[in-house]
PDB file of C-alpha atoms in Angstrom:
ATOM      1  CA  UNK A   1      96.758 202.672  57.962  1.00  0.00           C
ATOM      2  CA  UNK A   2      94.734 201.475  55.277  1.00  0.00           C
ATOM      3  CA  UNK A   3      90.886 200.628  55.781  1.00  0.00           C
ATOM      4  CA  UNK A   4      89.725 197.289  56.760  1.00  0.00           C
ATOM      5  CA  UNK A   5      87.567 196.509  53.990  1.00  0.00           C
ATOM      6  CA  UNK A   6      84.401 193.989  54.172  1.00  0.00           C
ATOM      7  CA  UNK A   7      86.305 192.305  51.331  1.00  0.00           C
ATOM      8  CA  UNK A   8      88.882 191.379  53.880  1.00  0.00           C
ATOM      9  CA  UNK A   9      86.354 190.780  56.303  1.00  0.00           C
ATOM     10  CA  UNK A  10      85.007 187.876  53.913  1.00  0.00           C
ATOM     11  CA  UNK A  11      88.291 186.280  53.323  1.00  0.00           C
ATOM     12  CA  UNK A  12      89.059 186.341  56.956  1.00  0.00           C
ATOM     13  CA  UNK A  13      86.183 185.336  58.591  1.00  0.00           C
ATOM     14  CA  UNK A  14      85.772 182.514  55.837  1.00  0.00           C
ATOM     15  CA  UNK A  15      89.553 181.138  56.710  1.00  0.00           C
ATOM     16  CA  UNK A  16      88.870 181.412  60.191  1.00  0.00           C
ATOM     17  CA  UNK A  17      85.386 179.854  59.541  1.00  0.00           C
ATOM     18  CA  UNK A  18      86.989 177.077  58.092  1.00  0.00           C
ATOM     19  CA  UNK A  19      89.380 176.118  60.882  1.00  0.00           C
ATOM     20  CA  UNK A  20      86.863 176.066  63.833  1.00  0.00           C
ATOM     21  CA  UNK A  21      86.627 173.237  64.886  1.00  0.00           C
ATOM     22  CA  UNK A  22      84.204 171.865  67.995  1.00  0.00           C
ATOM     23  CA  UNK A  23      86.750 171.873  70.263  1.00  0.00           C
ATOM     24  CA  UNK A  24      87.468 175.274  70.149  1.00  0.00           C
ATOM     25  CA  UNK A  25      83.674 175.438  71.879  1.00  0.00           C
ATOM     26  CA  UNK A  26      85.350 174.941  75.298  1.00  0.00           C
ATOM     27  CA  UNK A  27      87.420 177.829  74.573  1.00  0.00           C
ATOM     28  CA  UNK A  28      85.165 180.624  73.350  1.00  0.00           C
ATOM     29  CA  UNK A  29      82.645 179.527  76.149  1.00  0.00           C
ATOM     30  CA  UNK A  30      85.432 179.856  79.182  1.00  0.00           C
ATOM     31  CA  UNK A  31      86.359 183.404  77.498  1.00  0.00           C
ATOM     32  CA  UNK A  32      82.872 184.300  77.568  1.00  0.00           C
ATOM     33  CA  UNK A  33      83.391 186.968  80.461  1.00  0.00           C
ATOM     34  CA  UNK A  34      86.435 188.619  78.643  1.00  0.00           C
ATOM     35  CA  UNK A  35      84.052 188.509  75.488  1.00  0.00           C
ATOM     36  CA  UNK A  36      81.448 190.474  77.249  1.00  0.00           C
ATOM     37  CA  UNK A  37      83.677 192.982  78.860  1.00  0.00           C
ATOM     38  CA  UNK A  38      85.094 193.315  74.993  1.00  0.00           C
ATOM     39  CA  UNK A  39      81.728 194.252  73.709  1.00  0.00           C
ATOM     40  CA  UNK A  40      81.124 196.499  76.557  1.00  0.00           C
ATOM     41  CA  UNK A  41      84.342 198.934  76.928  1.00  0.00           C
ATOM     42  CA  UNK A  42      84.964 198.494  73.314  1.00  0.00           C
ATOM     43  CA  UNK A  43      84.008 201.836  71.117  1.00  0.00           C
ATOM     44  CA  UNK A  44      83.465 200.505  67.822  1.00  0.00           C
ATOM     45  CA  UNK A  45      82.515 197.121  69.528  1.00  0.00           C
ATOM     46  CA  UNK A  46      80.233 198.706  72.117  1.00  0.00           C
ATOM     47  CA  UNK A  47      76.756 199.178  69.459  1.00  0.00           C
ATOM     48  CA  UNK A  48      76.792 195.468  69.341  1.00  0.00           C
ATOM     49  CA  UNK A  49      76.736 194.075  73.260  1.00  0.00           C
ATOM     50  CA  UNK A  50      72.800 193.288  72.638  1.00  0.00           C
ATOM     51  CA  UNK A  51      73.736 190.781  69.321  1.00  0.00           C
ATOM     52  CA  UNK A  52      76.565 189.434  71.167  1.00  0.00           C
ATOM     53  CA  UNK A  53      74.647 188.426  73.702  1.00  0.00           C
ATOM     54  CA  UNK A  54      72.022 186.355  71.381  1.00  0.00           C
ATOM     55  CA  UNK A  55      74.950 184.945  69.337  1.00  0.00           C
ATOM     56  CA  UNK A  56      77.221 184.162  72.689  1.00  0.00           C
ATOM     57  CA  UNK A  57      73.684 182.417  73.799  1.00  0.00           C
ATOM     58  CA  UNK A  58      72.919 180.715  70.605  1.00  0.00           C
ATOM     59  CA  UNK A  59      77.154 179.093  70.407  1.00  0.00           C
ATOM     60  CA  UNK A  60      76.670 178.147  74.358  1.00  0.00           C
ATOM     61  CA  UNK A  61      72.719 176.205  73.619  1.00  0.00           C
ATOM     62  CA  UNK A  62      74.351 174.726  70.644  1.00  0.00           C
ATOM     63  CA  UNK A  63      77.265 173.331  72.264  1.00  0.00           C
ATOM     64  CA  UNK A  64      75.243 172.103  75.239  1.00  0.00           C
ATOM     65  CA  UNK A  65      72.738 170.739  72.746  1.00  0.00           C
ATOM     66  CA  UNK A  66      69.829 172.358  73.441  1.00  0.00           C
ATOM     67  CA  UNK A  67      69.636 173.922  69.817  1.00  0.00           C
ATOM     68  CA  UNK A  68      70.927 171.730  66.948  1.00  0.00           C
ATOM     69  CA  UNK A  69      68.677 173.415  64.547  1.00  0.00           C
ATOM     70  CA  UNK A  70      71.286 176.025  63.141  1.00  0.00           C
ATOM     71  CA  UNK A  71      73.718 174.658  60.169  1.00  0.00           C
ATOM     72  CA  UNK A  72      77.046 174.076  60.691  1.00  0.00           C
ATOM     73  CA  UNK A  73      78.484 177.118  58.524  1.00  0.00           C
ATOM     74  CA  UNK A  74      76.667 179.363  60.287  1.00  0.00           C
ATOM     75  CA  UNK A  75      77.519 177.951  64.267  1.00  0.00           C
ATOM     76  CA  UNK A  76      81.366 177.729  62.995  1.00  0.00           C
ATOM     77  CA  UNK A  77      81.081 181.316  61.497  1.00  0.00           C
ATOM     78  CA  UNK A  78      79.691 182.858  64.604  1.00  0.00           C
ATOM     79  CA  UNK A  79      82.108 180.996  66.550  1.00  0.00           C
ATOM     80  CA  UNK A  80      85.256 181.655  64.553  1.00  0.00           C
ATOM     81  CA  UNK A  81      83.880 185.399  64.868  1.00  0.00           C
ATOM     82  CA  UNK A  82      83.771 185.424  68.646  1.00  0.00           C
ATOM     83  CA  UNK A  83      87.118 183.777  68.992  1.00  0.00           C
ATOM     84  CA  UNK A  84      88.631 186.541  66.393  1.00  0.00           C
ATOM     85  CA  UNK A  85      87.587 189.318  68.137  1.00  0.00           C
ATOM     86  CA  UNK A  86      89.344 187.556  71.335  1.00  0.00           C
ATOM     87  CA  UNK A  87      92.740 188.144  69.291  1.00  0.00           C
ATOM     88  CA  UNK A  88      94.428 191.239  70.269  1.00  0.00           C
ATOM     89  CA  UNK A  89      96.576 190.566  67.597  1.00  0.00           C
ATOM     90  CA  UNK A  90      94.327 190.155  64.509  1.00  0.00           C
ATOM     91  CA  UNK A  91      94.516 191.670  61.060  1.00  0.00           C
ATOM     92  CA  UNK A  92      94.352 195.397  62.877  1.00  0.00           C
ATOM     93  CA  UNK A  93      95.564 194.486  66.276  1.00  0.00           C
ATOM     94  CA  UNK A  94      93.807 196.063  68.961  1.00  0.00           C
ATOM     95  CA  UNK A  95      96.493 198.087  70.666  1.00  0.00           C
ATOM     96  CA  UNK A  96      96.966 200.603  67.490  1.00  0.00           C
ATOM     97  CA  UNK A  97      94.370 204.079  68.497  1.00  0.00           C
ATOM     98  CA  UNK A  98      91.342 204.752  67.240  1.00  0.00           C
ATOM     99  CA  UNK A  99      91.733 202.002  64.476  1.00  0.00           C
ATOM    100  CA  UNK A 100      92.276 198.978  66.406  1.00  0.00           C
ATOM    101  CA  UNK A 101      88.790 197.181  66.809  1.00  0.00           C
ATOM    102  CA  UNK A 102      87.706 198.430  63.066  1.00  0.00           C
ATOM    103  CA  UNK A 103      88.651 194.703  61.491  1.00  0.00           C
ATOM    104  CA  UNK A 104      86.506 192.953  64.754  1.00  0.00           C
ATOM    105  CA  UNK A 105      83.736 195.240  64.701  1.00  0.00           C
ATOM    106  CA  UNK A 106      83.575 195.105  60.388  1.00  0.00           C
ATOM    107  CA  UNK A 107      84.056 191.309  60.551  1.00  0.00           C
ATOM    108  CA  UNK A 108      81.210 190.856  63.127  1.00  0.00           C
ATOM    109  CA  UNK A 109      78.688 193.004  61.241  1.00  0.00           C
ATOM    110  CA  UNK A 110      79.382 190.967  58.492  1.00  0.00           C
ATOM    111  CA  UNK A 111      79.179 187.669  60.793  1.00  0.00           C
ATOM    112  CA  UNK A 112      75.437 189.343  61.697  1.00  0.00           C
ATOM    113  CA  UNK A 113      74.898 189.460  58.278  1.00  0.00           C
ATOM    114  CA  UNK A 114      75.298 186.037  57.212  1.00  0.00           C
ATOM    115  CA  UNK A 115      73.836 184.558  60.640  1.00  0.00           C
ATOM    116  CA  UNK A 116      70.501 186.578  60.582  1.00  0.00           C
ATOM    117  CA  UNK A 117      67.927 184.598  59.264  1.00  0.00           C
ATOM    118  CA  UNK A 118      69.181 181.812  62.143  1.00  0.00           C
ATOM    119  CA  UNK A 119      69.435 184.076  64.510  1.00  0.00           C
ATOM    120  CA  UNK A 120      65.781 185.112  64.129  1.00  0.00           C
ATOM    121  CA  UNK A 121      65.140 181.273  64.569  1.00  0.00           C
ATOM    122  CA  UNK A 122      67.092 180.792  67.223  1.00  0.00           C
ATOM    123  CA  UNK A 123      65.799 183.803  69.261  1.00  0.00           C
ATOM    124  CA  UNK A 124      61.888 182.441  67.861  1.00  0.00           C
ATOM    125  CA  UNK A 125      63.073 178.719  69.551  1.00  0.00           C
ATOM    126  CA  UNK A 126      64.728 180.181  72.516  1.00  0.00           C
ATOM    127  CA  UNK A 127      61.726 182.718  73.601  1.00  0.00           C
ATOM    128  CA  UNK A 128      58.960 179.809  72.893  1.00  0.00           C
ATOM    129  CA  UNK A 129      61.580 177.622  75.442  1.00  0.00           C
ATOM    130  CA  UNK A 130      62.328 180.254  77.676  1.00  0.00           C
ATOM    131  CA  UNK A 131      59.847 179.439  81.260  1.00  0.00           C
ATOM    132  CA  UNK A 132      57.098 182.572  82.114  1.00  0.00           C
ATOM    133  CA  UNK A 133      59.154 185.728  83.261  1.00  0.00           C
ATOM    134  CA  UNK A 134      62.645 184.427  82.724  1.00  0.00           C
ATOM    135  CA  UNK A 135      64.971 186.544  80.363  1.00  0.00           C
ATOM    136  CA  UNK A 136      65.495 184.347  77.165  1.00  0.00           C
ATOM    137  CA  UNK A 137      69.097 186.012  76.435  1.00  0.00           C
ATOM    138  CA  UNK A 138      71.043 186.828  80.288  1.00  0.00           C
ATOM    139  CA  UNK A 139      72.223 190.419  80.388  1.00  0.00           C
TER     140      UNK A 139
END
């Protein structure tokens, strides 16, 4: 099998991107728990539980309204991200070994990429909203 390139990670993540939609909130949010577990058990998926956390956090406060301050793109990015790494059968479907979370884990580094600069804001907002010895991202 060939390599998942982060060529293919931009043309994927930018058609997916472009199809979420604000009603596919509901959906990513129920999944959360199947998310986390993903992130967790997940080799190549496993060295980013601690950003999927922040962006899960940031897509859940923005959907509840609490933080409106992030631009579209980048909400719809991080979401279409989350909900293609739910996809067992993606562009590498999970169920091939050893190769089968490569497209996720490329296409959420790049996600991470593009996001960063809002994600820093976000986590700024969320810590300066966050009460005296309460967690500002849950575990």
């Amino acid at each position: 099998m060939k390599e998942f390139t982060e060529e293919q990670a931009k043309e994927e993540l930018n058609r997916k991107q472009q199809k979420f939609s604000p009603k596919d909130f509901a959906k990513l949010i129920a999944k959360g728990d199947v998310l986390k577990n993903k992130f967790k058990t997940r080799k190549k998926l496993s060295k980013f539980v601690k950003d999927f956390k922040v962006l899960f956090a940031m897509v859940k406060d923005y959907y509840k309204g609490n933080y409106k301050k992030v631009p579209w793109y980048i909400i719809s990015s991080i979401g279409a991200t989350l909900l293609y790494v739910l996809l067992p059968t993606d562009a590498v479907p999970d169920f091939i070994p050893f190769v089968g979370y490569i497209d996720d884990a490329t296409i959420f580094s790049l996600c991470l990429k593009i996001a960063n600069t809002e994600v820093k804001n976000y986590l700024k907002w969320k810590e300066e909203n966050t009460q005296d010895n309460q967690n500002p991202i849950p575990n």
